[in-house]
Amino acid sequence: MVKSSSTKRANVSKFTDKLPNLDESCFQFSQQTLLAPKNVATHAPRILMLYGSLRERSYSKLLTLEAARLLEAMGAEVKVFDPLDLPQPDAAPDTHHKVKELRDLAEWSEGMVWCSPERHGAMTGILKSQIDWIPLSVGAVRPTQGKTLALMEVCGGSQSFNAVNQMRILGRWMRMLTIPNQSSVAKAFLEFDEDGRMKPSAYYDRVVDVMEELVKFTLLTRDIAPYLVDRYSERKESAGELSKRVNQKNI
């Protein structure tokens, strides 16, 4: 004889069940009509590019510049940030001229490209420092949320994806729309000529693919980014409460 359990088995919820925990005044139905922008921007997509090395012949910089040429050929407006002289996070005030330059560029941009060497199986501190200087929020506004992001890395040996995978996590944390495609260039020292131009290869073709996808996603999302990243939980908060939560000084 099977003894009955004292614990009740949870029933599958019916569609007609009430939602007592839901604040209906902040709840919204997703609407396809809101995915059609009311005003379509006509200016060139604005792309900021960051690279993660200070070496004189930096392959992450060379790859970034090659990608920048492609983006400009695709009609984008491109700005490349030089990380030389950028202080370590919290080692200088945010009024430092390099910090201000980086933050102004981040605010200006509609999309970004992050390119790092893989060092000790990870992105470099140079690249991470740049991202750390970009604030997660300014008041109740997140300066990176809704912007598109493409990721690339260069490897000294065989192909690896550790750096791009790490940067993808960071992009998600910064609430960016990270495109599916990415580039990893193995044995990068063999892929550039003496003038610093990338040689023809399957790696080069992948870079073209990634930049093409970035431009498409930027054009697709930039006019509706506020709607795409709008959240029920944040609609419940006042702007003051949101600012207090995301700007905690004791973290």
Coordinates of N, CA and C in Angstrom, one line a residue:
M1 N 0.8 -1.2 0.0 CA 0.0 0.0 0.0 C 0.9 1.2 0.0
V2 N 0.6 2.2 -0.9 CA 1.4 3.4 -1.1 C 0.9 4.4 -0.1
K3 N 1.7 4.9 0.7 CA 1.3 6.0 1.7 C 1.2 7.3 0.9
S4 N 0.2 8.1 1.3 CA 0.1 9.4 0.7 C 1.1 10.4 1.3
S5 N 1.6 11.2 0.5 CA 2.6 12.2 0.9 C 1.8 13.4 1.6
S6 N 2.4 13.9 2.7 CA 1.8 15.1 3.3 C 2.1 16.3 2.5
T7 N 3.0 16.3 1.6 CA 3.3 17.5 0.8 C 2.5 17.5 -0.5
K8 N 1.8 18.5 -0.7 CA 0.9 18.6 -1.9 C 1.8 18.9 -3.1
R9 N 1.4 18.2 -4.2 CA 2.1 18.4 -5.4 C 1.6 19.7 -6.1
A10 N 2.5 20.5 -6.5 CA 2.1 21.8 -7.1 C 1.3 21.5 -8.4
N11 N 0.2 22.2 -8.6 CA -0.5 22.1 -9.8 C 0.0 23.1 -10.8
V12 N -0.1 22.7 -12.1 CA 0.3 23.5 -13.1 C -0.6 24.7 -13.2
S13 N -0.1 25.9 -13.2 CA -0.9 27.1 -13.2 C -1.8 27.2 -14.5
K14 N -3.0 27.6 -14.3 CA -3.9 27.9 -15.4 C -3.7 29.3 -15.9
F15 N -4.0 29.5 -17.2 CA -3.9 30.8 -17.8 C -4.8 31.8 -17.1
T16 N -5.8 31.3 -16.4 CA -6.8 32.2 -15.8 C -6.4 32.6 -14.4
D17 N -5.3 32.0 -13.9 CA -4.9 32.3 -12.5 C -4.5 33.8 -12.4
K18 N -4.8 34.4 -11.2 CA -4.5 35.7 -11.0 C -3.0 35.8 -10.6
L19 N -2.4 37.0 -10.7 CA -1.0 37.3 -10.4 C -0.9 38.3 -9.3
P20 N -1.1 37.8 -8.1 CA -1.2 38.8 -6.9 C 0.1 39.6 -6.7
N21 N 1.2 39.1 -7.2 CA 2.5 39.8 -6.9 C 2.8 40.8 -8.0
L22 N 2.0 40.9 -9.0 CA 2.2 41.8 -10.1 C 1.7 43.2 -9.9
D23 N 2.5 44.2 -10.1 CA 2.0 45.5 -10.1 C 1.4 45.9 -11.4
E24 N 0.1 45.8 -11.6 CA -0.5 45.9 -12.9 C -0.3 47.3 -13.5
S25 N -0.1 48.3 -12.6 CA 0.1 49.7 -13.2 C 1.5 49.8 -13.9
C26 N 2.4 48.9 -13.6 CA 3.7 48.9 -14.3 C 3.9 47.8 -15.3
F27 N 2.9 47.0 -15.4 CA 2.9 45.8 -16.3 C 2.5 46.3 -17.7
Q28 N 3.3 45.8 -18.7 CA 3.0 46.2 -20.1 C 2.9 44.9 -21.0
F29 N 2.0 44.9 -22.0 CA 2.1 43.9 -23.0 C 3.1 44.3 -24.1
S30 N 4.0 43.4 -24.5 CA 4.9 43.8 -25.5 C 4.1 43.9 -26.8
Q31 N 4.4 45.0 -27.5 CA 3.6 45.3 -28.7 C 4.6 45.4 -29.9
Q32 N 4.2 44.7 -31.0 CA 5.0 44.7 -32.2 C 5.1 46.1 -32.8
T33 N 4.0 46.9 -32.6 CA 4.0 48.2 -33.2 C 5.0 49.1 -32.6
L34 N 5.4 48.9 -31.3 CA 6.4 49.7 -30.7 C 7.8 49.3 -31.2
L35 N 8.0 48.2 -31.9 CA 9.3 47.9 -32.5 C 9.5 48.6 -33.8
A36 N 8.5 49.3 -34.3 CA 8.7 50.2 -35.5 C 9.0 51.6 -35.0
P37 N 10.2 52.1 -35.3 CA 10.5 53.4 -34.7 C 9.7 54.5 -35.3
K38 N 9.3 55.5 -34.5 CA 8.5 56.6 -34.9 C 9.4 57.6 -35.7
N39 N 10.7 57.7 -35.3 CA 11.6 58.6 -36.0 C 12.8 57.8 -36.4
V40 N 13.2 57.7 -37.6 CA 14.3 56.9 -38.1 C 15.5 57.8 -38.3
A41 N 16.6 57.5 -37.6 CA 17.8 58.3 -37.7 C 18.4 58.2 -39.1
T42 N 18.9 59.2 -39.6 CA 19.5 59.2 -40.9 C 21.1 59.4 -40.9
H43 N 21.6 59.7 -39.7 CA 23.1 59.9 -39.7 C 23.8 58.5 -39.7
A44 N 25.1 58.6 -40.0 CA 25.9 57.3 -40.0 C 25.9 56.7 -38.7
P45 N 25.9 55.4 -38.6 CA 26.0 54.7 -37.3 C 27.3 55.1 -36.6
R46 N 27.3 55.4 -35.3 CA 28.4 55.9 -34.6 C 29.0 54.8 -33.8
I47 N 30.2 54.4 -34.1 CA 30.9 53.3 -33.5 C 32.2 53.7 -32.8
L48 N 32.3 53.3 -31.6 CA 33.5 53.5 -30.7 C 34.3 52.2 -30.7
M49 N 35.6 52.3 -30.9 CA 36.4 51.1 -30.9 C 37.5 51.2 -29.8
L50 N 37.6 50.1 -29.0 CA 38.5 50.0 -27.9 C 39.4 48.8 -28.1
Y51 N 40.7 48.9 -27.9 CA 41.7 47.8 -28.0 C 42.5 47.7 -26.7
G52 N 43.1 46.5 -26.5 CA 43.7 46.2 -25.2 C 45.2 46.0 -25.1
S53 N 45.9 46.8 -25.8 CA 47.4 46.7 -25.7 C 48.1 48.1 -25.9
L54 N 49.2 48.3 -25.2 CA 50.0 49.5 -25.4 C 51.3 49.2 -26.1
R55 N 51.5 48.0 -26.6 CA 52.7 47.7 -27.3 C 52.8 48.6 -28.6
E56 N 54.1 48.9 -29.0 CA 54.3 49.7 -30.2 C 53.7 49.0 -31.4
R57 N 53.9 47.7 -31.5 CA 53.3 47.0 -32.6 C 52.2 46.1 -32.0
S58 N 51.1 46.6 -31.7 CA 50.0 45.9 -31.0 C 49.1 45.3 -32.1
Y59 N 49.0 44.0 -32.0 CA 48.1 43.3 -33.0 C 46.6 43.6 -32.8
S60 N 46.3 43.8 -31.5 CA 44.9 44.2 -31.2 C 44.6 45.5 -31.8
K61 N 45.5 46.4 -31.8 CA 45.3 47.8 -32.4 C 45.3 47.7 -33.9
L62 N 46.2 46.9 -34.5 CA 46.2 46.7 -35.9 C 44.9 46.1 -36.4
L63 N 44.4 45.1 -35.6 CA 43.1 44.5 -36.0 C 41.9 45.5 -35.9
T64 N 42.0 46.3 -34.8 CA 41.0 47.3 -34.6 C 41.0 48.3 -35.8
L65 N 42.2 48.8 -36.2 CA 42.3 49.8 -37.3 C 41.8 49.2 -38.6
E66 N 42.1 47.9 -38.8 CA 41.6 47.2 -40.0 C 40.1 47.1 -40.0
A67 N 39.5 46.8 -38.8 CA 38.0 46.8 -38.7 C 37.5 48.2 -38.9
A68 N 38.2 49.2 -38.4 CA 37.7 50.6 -38.5 C 37.6 51.0 -40.0
R69 N 38.6 50.6 -40.8 CA 38.5 50.9 -42.2 C 37.3 50.2 -42.9
L70 N 37.0 49.0 -42.5 CA 35.8 48.3 -43.0 C 34.6 49.0 -42.6
L71 N 34.5 49.4 -41.3 CA 33.3 50.1 -40.9 C 33.0 51.4 -41.6
E72 N 34.1 52.1 -41.9 CA 34.0 53.4 -42.6 C 33.5 53.1 -44.0
A73 N 34.1 52.0 -44.6 CA 33.6 51.7 -46.0 C 32.2 51.3 -46.0
M74 N 31.7 50.8 -44.9 CA 30.2 50.4 -44.8 C 29.3 51.6 -44.4
G75 N 29.9 52.8 -44.3 CA 29.1 54.0 -44.1 C 29.1 54.4 -42.6
A76 N 29.8 53.8 -41.7 CA 29.8 54.2 -40.3 C 30.7 55.3 -40.0
E77 N 30.4 56.0 -38.9 CA 31.4 57.0 -38.4 C 32.1 56.4 -37.3
V78 N 33.4 56.3 -37.3 CA 34.2 55.5 -36.4 C 35.2 56.4 -35.6
K79 N 35.3 56.1 -34.3 CA 36.3 56.8 -33.5 C 37.0 55.7 -32.7
V80 N 38.3 55.7 -32.7 CA 39.2 54.8 -32.0 C 39.8 55.4 -30.7
F81 N 39.6 54.9 -29.6 CA 40.1 55.4 -28.3 C 41.5 54.9 -28.1
D82 N 42.5 55.8 -27.8 CA 43.9 55.4 -27.5 C 44.0 55.3 -26.0
P83 N 44.2 54.1 -25.5 CA 44.2 53.9 -24.0 C 45.5 54.4 -23.3
L84 N 46.5 54.9 -24.1 CA 47.8 55.4 -23.5 C 47.5 56.5 -22.6
D85 N 48.0 56.5 -21.4 CA 47.9 57.5 -20.4 C 46.5 57.4 -19.6
L86 N 45.7 56.5 -19.9 CA 44.5 56.3 -19.2 C 44.8 55.7 -17.8
P87 N 44.5 56.4 -16.7 CA 44.9 55.9 -15.4 C 44.1 54.6 -15.0
Q88 N 44.6 53.9 -14.0 CA 43.8 52.8 -13.5 C 42.6 53.2 -12.9
P89 N 41.5 52.5 -12.9 CA 40.3 52.9 -12.3 C 40.5 53.2 -10.8
D90 N 39.9 54.3 -10.4 CA 39.9 54.8 -9.0 C 41.3 55.4 -8.6
A91 N 42.3 55.4 -9.6 CA 43.6 56.0 -9.3 C 43.6 57.4 -9.6
A92 N 42.6 58.0 -10.2 CA 42.5 59.4 -10.6 C 41.0 59.8 -10.6
P93 N 40.8 61.1 -10.4 CA 39.4 61.5 -10.5 C 38.8 61.3 -11.9
D94 N 37.4 61.3 -11.9 CA 36.8 61.1 -13.2 C 36.9 62.4 -14.1
T95 N 37.5 63.4 -13.5 CA 37.7 64.6 -14.3 C 39.0 64.5 -15.1
H96 N 39.8 63.5 -14.9 CA 41.0 63.3 -15.7 C 40.7 63.3 -17.2
H97 N 41.5 64.0 -18.0 CA 41.2 64.3 -19.4 C 41.0 63.0 -20.2
K98 N 41.7 61.9 -19.9 CA 41.5 60.7 -20.7 C 40.2 60.0 -20.3
V99 N 39.9 60.1 -19.0 CA 38.7 59.5 -18.5 C 37.5 60.2 -19.2
K100 N 37.6 61.5 -19.2 CA 36.5 62.3 -19.8 C 36.4 62.0 -21.2
E101 N 37.5 61.9 -21.9 CA 37.5 61.6 -23.4 C 36.8 60.2 -23.6
L102 N 37.1 59.2 -22.8 CA 36.5 57.9 -23.0 C 35.0 58.0 -22.7
R103 N 34.6 58.6 -21.6 CA 33.2 58.7 -21.3 C 32.4 59.5 -22.3
D104 N 33.0 60.5 -22.8 CA 32.3 61.3 -23.8 C 32.1 60.5 -25.1
L105 N 33.1 59.7 -25.5 CA 33.0 58.8 -26.6 C 31.9 57.7 -26.4
A106 N 31.9 57.2 -25.2 CA 30.9 56.1 -24.9 C 29.5 56.7 -25.0
E107 N 29.3 57.9 -24.5 CA 28.0 58.5 -24.6 C 27.6 58.8 -26.1
W108 N 28.6 59.2 -26.9 CA 28.4 59.6 -28.3 C 28.1 58.4 -29.1
S109 N 28.6 57.2 -28.8 CA 28.5 56.0 -29.6 C 27.1 55.4 -29.6
E110 N 26.8 54.7 -30.7 CA 25.6 53.9 -30.8 C 25.9 52.4 -30.8
G111 N 27.2 52.1 -31.0 CA 27.7 50.7 -31.0 C 29.2 50.8 -30.6
M112 N 29.7 49.6 -30.2 CA 31.1 49.6 -29.9 C 31.8 48.3 -30.5
V113 N 33.1 48.3 -30.6 CA 33.9 47.1 -30.9 C 35.0 47.1 -29.8
W114 N 35.1 45.9 -29.1 CA 36.1 45.7 -28.1 C 37.0 44.6 -28.7
C115 N 38.3 44.9 -28.7 CA 39.3 44.0 -29.2 C 40.5 43.8 -28.2
S116 N 40.7 42.6 -27.8 CA 41.8 42.4 -26.8 C 42.7 41.3 -27.2
P117 N 44.0 41.4 -26.9 CA 44.8 40.2 -26.9 C 44.4 39.2 -25.8
E118 N 44.6 37.9 -26.0 CA 44.4 37.0 -25.0 C 45.7 36.8 -24.2
R119 N 45.7 37.2 -22.9 CA 46.9 37.1 -22.1 C 46.6 36.3 -20.8
H120 N 47.4 35.2 -20.6 CA 47.1 34.3 -19.5 C 45.7 33.8 -19.5
G121 N 45.2 33.5 -20.8 CA 43.9 33.0 -20.9 C 42.7 33.9 -20.7
A122 N 43.0 35.2 -20.7 CA 41.9 36.2 -20.4 C 42.2 37.5 -21.2
M123 N 41.2 38.4 -21.2 CA 41.4 39.7 -21.7 C 42.5 40.4 -20.9
T124 N 43.0 41.5 -21.5 CA 44.1 42.2 -20.8 C 43.5 43.2 -19.8
G125 N 44.3 43.6 -18.9 CA 43.9 44.6 -17.9 C 43.7 46.0 -18.6
I126 N 44.4 46.2 -19.7 CA 44.3 47.5 -20.4 C 42.8 47.6 -21.0
L127 N 42.3 46.5 -21.5 CA 40.9 46.6 -22.1 C 39.9 46.6 -20.9
K128 N 40.1 45.9 -19.9 CA 39.2 45.9 -18.7 C 39.2 47.2 -18.0
S129 N 40.3 47.9 -17.9 CA 40.3 49.2 -17.3 C 39.5 50.2 -18.1
Q130 N 39.5 50.1 -19.4 CA 38.7 51.0 -20.2 C 37.2 50.8 -19.9
I131 N 36.8 49.5 -19.9 CA 35.4 49.2 -19.6 C 35.1 49.7 -18.2
D132 N 36.0 49.5 -17.2 CA 35.7 49.8 -15.8 C 35.5 51.3 -15.7
W133 N 36.2 52.1 -16.5 CA 36.0 53.6 -16.4 C 34.7 54.1 -17.0
I134 N 34.1 53.2 -17.8 CA 32.7 53.6 -18.4 C 31.7 53.3 -17.3
P135 N 31.0 54.3 -16.8 CA 30.1 54.1 -15.6 C 29.0 53.2 -16.0
L136 N 28.6 52.4 -15.0 CA 27.4 51.5 -15.3 C 26.1 52.4 -15.3
S137 N 26.2 53.6 -14.6 CA 25.1 54.5 -14.6 C 25.5 55.9 -14.4
V138 N 24.8 56.8 -14.9 CA 25.0 58.2 -14.6 C 23.6 58.7 -14.1
G139 N 23.5 58.9 -12.8 CA 22.1 59.1 -12.3 C 21.3 57.9 -12.4
A140 N 20.2 57.9 -13.1 CA 19.4 56.8 -13.3 C 19.5 56.3 -14.8
V141 N 20.5 56.8 -15.5 CA 20.7 56.5 -16.9 C 21.9 55.6 -17.1
R142 N 21.8 54.5 -17.8 CA 23.0 53.6 -18.1 C 23.5 54.0 -19.4
P143 N 24.7 54.6 -19.5 CA 25.2 55.1 -20.8 C 25.5 54.0 -21.8
T144 N 25.6 52.8 -21.5 CA 25.9 51.7 -22.5 C 24.7 50.9 -22.8
Q145 N 23.6 51.0 -22.1 CA 22.5 50.1 -22.3 C 21.8 50.4 -23.7
G146 N 21.6 49.3 -24.4 CA 20.9 49.4 -25.7 C 21.9 49.6 -26.8
K147 N 23.1 49.9 -26.5 CA 24.1 50.0 -27.6 C 24.5 48.6 -28.1
T148 N 24.9 48.6 -29.4 CA 25.4 47.3 -29.9 C 26.9 47.1 -29.6
L149 N 27.3 45.8 -29.7 CA 28.7 45.5 -29.3 C 29.2 44.3 -30.2
A150 N 30.4 44.5 -30.7 CA 31.0 43.4 -31.4 C 32.4 43.1 -30.7
L151 N 32.8 41.8 -30.7 CA 33.9 41.4 -30.0 C 35.0 40.7 -30.9
M152 N 36.2 41.1 -30.6 CA 37.3 40.4 -31.3 C 38.5 40.2 -30.4
E153 N 39.3 39.2 -30.7 CA 40.5 39.0 -30.0 C 41.6 38.5 -30.9
V154 N 42.9 38.7 -30.4 CA 44.0 38.2 -31.2 C 44.8 37.3 -30.2
C155 N 45.3 36.2 -30.8 CA 46.0 35.1 -30.0 C 47.4 35.0 -30.5
G156 N 48.3 34.8 -29.6 CA 49.7 34.5 -29.9 C 50.0 33.1 -30.5
G157 N 49.1 32.2 -30.1 CA 49.3 30.8 -30.5 C 48.0 30.4 -31.2
S158 N 47.6 29.2 -30.9 CA 46.4 28.6 -31.5 C 45.1 29.4 -31.2
Q159 N 44.1 29.2 -32.0 CA 42.9 30.0 -31.8 C 42.2 29.7 -30.5
S160 N 41.8 30.7 -29.8 CA 41.1 30.6 -28.5 C 40.0 31.6 -28.5
F161 N 39.0 31.3 -27.6 CA 37.8 32.2 -27.5 C 37.6 32.7 -26.0
N162 N 38.7 32.6 -25.2 CA 38.5 33.0 -23.8 C 38.3 34.4 -23.6
A163 N 39.0 35.3 -24.4 CA 38.8 36.7 -24.2 C 37.5 37.2 -24.7
V164 N 37.1 36.7 -25.9 CA 35.8 37.2 -26.4 C 34.6 36.7 -25.5
N165 N 34.8 35.5 -25.0 CA 33.7 35.0 -24.1 C 33.6 35.8 -22.8
Q166 N 34.8 36.2 -22.3 CA 34.8 37.1 -21.1 C 34.1 38.4 -21.4
M167 N 34.5 39.0 -22.6 CA 34.0 40.3 -23.0 C 32.5 40.2 -23.2
R168 N 32.0 39.1 -23.7 CA 30.6 38.9 -23.9 C 29.8 39.0 -22.6
I169 N 30.4 38.4 -21.5 CA 29.8 38.5 -20.2 C 29.7 40.0 -19.8
L170 N 30.8 40.7 -20.0 CA 30.9 42.1 -19.6 C 29.8 42.9 -20.4
G171 N 29.7 42.6 -21.7 CA 28.7 43.3 -22.5 C 27.3 43.1 -22.0
R172 N 27.0 41.9 -21.6 CA 25.7 41.6 -21.0 C 25.5 42.4 -19.7
W173 N 26.6 42.5 -18.9 CA 26.5 43.2 -17.6 C 26.3 44.7 -17.9
M174 N 26.9 45.2 -18.9 CA 26.7 46.6 -19.3 C 25.4 46.8 -20.1
R175 N 24.6 45.8 -20.2 CA 23.3 45.8 -20.9 C 23.4 46.3 -22.3
M176 N 24.4 45.7 -23.0 CA 24.6 46.0 -24.4 C 24.0 44.9 -25.2
L177 N 23.7 45.2 -26.5 CA 23.2 44.2 -27.4 C 24.3 43.6 -28.2
T178 N 24.9 42.5 -27.6 CA 26.1 41.9 -28.2 C 25.7 41.0 -29.4
I179 N 26.3 41.3 -30.5 CA 25.9 40.6 -31.7 C 26.4 39.1 -31.6
P180 N 25.8 38.2 -32.3 CA 26.1 36.8 -32.2 C 27.5 36.5 -32.8
N181 N 27.9 37.1 -33.9 CA 29.2 36.8 -34.5 C 30.4 37.4 -33.7
Q182 N 31.6 36.8 -33.9 CA 32.7 37.3 -33.2 C 34.0 36.9 -34.0
S183 N 35.1 37.5 -33.7 CA 36.4 37.2 -34.4 C 37.5 36.8 -33.4
S184 N 38.2 35.7 -33.7 CA 39.4 35.4 -33.0 C 40.5 35.0 -34.0
V185 N 41.6 35.8 -34.0 CA 42.6 35.7 -34.9 C 43.8 34.9 -34.3
A186 N 44.1 33.7 -34.7 CA 45.2 32.9 -34.2 C 46.5 33.3 -34.8
K187 N 47.6 33.2 -34.0 CA 48.9 33.5 -34.5 C 48.9 34.8 -35.2
A188 N 48.5 35.8 -34.5 CA 48.2 37.2 -35.1 C 49.5 37.7 -35.8
F189 N 50.7 37.4 -35.3 CA 51.9 37.9 -35.8 C 52.2 37.5 -37.2
L190 N 51.4 36.4 -37.7 CA 51.6 36.0 -39.1 C 50.5 36.6 -40.0
E191 N 49.6 37.3 -39.4 CA 48.4 37.8 -40.2 C 48.5 39.3 -40.6
F192 N 49.6 39.9 -40.3 CA 49.7 41.4 -40.7 C 51.1 41.6 -41.4
D193 N 51.1 42.4 -42.4 CA 52.3 42.7 -43.2 C 53.1 43.8 -42.4
E194 N 54.3 44.1 -43.0 CA 55.1 45.1 -42.4 C 54.5 46.5 -42.2
D195 N 53.5 46.8 -43.0 CA 52.8 48.1 -42.9 C 51.7 48.0 -42.0
G196 N 51.5 46.9 -41.3 CA 50.4 46.8 -40.4 C 49.0 46.5 -40.9
R197 N 49.0 46.1 -42.2 CA 47.7 45.8 -42.9 C 47.5 44.3 -42.8
M198 N 46.2 43.9 -42.6 CA 45.9 42.5 -42.4 C 45.9 41.8 -43.8
K199 N 46.5 40.6 -43.8 CA 46.7 39.9 -45.0 C 45.3 39.2 -45.4
P200 N 45.1 38.8 -46.6 CA 43.9 38.1 -47.0 C 43.9 36.7 -46.4
S201 N 42.8 36.3 -45.8 CA 42.7 35.0 -45.1 C 41.2 34.8 -44.7
A202 N 41.0 33.6 -44.2 CA 39.7 33.4 -43.6 C 39.4 34.2 -42.4
Y203 N 40.5 34.5 -41.6 CA 40.4 35.4 -40.5 C 39.9 36.8 -40.9
Y204 N 40.5 37.3 -42.0 CA 40.1 38.6 -42.5 C 38.6 38.6 -42.9
D205 N 38.2 37.5 -43.6 CA 36.8 37.4 -44.1 C 35.9 37.4 -42.9
R206 N 36.3 36.8 -41.8 CA 35.4 36.8 -40.6 C 35.3 38.2 -40.0
V207 N 36.4 39.0 -40.0 CA 36.3 40.3 -39.5 C 35.3 41.1 -40.3
V208 N 35.3 40.9 -41.7 CA 34.3 41.6 -42.5 C 32.9 41.2 -42.1
D209 N 32.7 39.9 -41.9 CA 31.4 39.4 -41.4 C 30.9 40.1 -40.2
V210 N 31.9 40.2 -39.2 CA 31.5 40.7 -37.9 C 31.1 42.2 -38.0
M211 N 31.9 43.0 -38.7 CA 31.6 44.4 -38.9 C 30.4 44.6 -39.6
E212 N 30.1 43.8 -40.6 CA 28.9 43.9 -41.4 C 27.7 43.6 -40.5
E213 N 27.8 42.6 -39.7 CA 26.7 42.3 -38.7 C 26.5 43.4 -37.7
L214 N 27.6 44.0 -37.2 CA 27.5 45.1 -36.3 C 26.7 46.3 -36.8
V215 N 27.0 46.7 -38.1 CA 26.3 47.8 -38.7 C 24.9 47.5 -38.9
K216 N 24.5 46.3 -39.3 CA 23.1 45.9 -39.5 C 22.4 45.9 -38.2
F217 N 23.0 45.4 -37.1 CA 22.3 45.4 -35.8 C 22.1 46.8 -35.2
T218 N 23.1 47.6 -35.5 CA 23.1 49.0 -35.0 C 21.9 49.7 -35.7
L219 N 21.8 49.6 -37.0 CA 20.8 50.2 -37.8 C 19.4 49.7 -37.3
L220 N 19.4 48.4 -37.0 CA 18.1 47.8 -36.7 C 17.6 48.2 -35.3
T221 N 18.5 48.5 -34.4 CA 18.1 48.6 -33.0 C 18.3 50.1 -32.4
R222 N 19.0 50.9 -33.0 CA 19.4 52.2 -32.4 C 18.2 53.1 -32.1
D223 N 17.2 53.0 -33.0 CA 16.0 53.9 -32.9 C 15.0 53.3 -31.9
I224 N 15.1 52.1 -31.5 CA 14.2 51.5 -30.6 C 14.9 50.9 -29.3
A225 N 16.1 51.3 -29.1 CA 16.9 50.8 -28.0 C 16.2 51.0 -26.6
P226 N 15.6 52.2 -26.4 CA 15.0 52.5 -25.1 C 13.9 51.5 -24.9
Y227 N 13.1 51.1 -25.9 CA 12.0 50.1 -25.7 C 12.6 48.7 -25.5
L228 N 13.6 48.4 -26.2 CA 14.2 47.0 -26.0 C 14.7 46.8 -24.6
V229 N 15.3 47.8 -24.0 CA 15.9 47.6 -22.7 C 15.0 48.0 -21.5
D230 N 13.8 48.4 -21.8 CA 12.8 48.9 -20.8 C 12.4 47.7 -20.0
R231 N 12.4 47.8 -18.6 CA 12.2 46.7 -17.7 C 11.0 47.0 -16.8
Y232 N 10.2 46.0 -16.5 CA 9.1 46.0 -15.6 C 9.7 46.4 -14.2
S233 N 10.7 45.8 -13.7 CA 11.2 46.0 -12.4 C 11.7 47.5 -12.2
E234 N 12.2 48.1 -13.2 CA 12.7 49.4 -13.1 C 11.6 50.4 -13.3
R235 N 10.5 50.0 -14.0 CA 9.3 50.9 -14.0 C 8.7 51.0 -12.7
K236 N 8.9 50.0 -11.8 CA 8.3 50.1 -10.5 C 9.1 51.1 -9.6
E237 N 10.3 51.3 -9.9 CA 11.1 52.2 -9.1 C 11.0 53.7 -9.6
S238 N 11.1 54.6 -8.7 CA 11.2 56.0 -9.1 C 12.6 56.2 -9.6
A239 N 12.8 57.3 -10.3 CA 14.2 57.6 -10.8 C 15.2 57.8 -9.6
G240 N 14.7 58.4 -8.5 CA 15.6 58.5 -7.3 C 16.0 57.2 -6.7
E241 N 15.0 56.3 -6.6 CA 15.3 55.0 -6.0 C 16.3 54.2 -6.9
L242 N 16.0 54.3 -8.3 CA 16.9 53.6 -9.2 C 18.3 54.1 -9.1
S243 N 18.5 55.5 -9.1 CA 19.8 56.1 -9.0 C 20.5 55.6 -7.7
K244 N 19.8 55.6 -6.6 CA 20.4 55.2 -5.3 C 20.9 53.8 -5.4
R245 N 20.1 52.9 -6.0 CA 20.4 51.5 -6.1 C 21.7 51.2 -6.9
V246 N 21.7 51.8 -8.1 CA 22.8 51.5 -9.1 C 24.0 52.3 -8.9
N247 N 24.0 53.2 -7.9 CA 25.2 54.1 -7.6 C 25.7 53.9 -6.2
Q248 N 25.5 52.7 -5.7 CA 26.0 52.4 -4.3 C 27.5 52.6 -4.2
K249 N 27.9 53.4 -3.3 CA 29.3 53.7 -3.1 C 30.1 52.6 -2.3
N250 N 29.4 51.8 -1.6 CA 30.1 50.8 -0.7 C 30.3 49.5 -1.4
I251 N 30.2 49.4 -2.7 CA 30.4 48.1 -3.4 C 31.8 48.0 -3.8

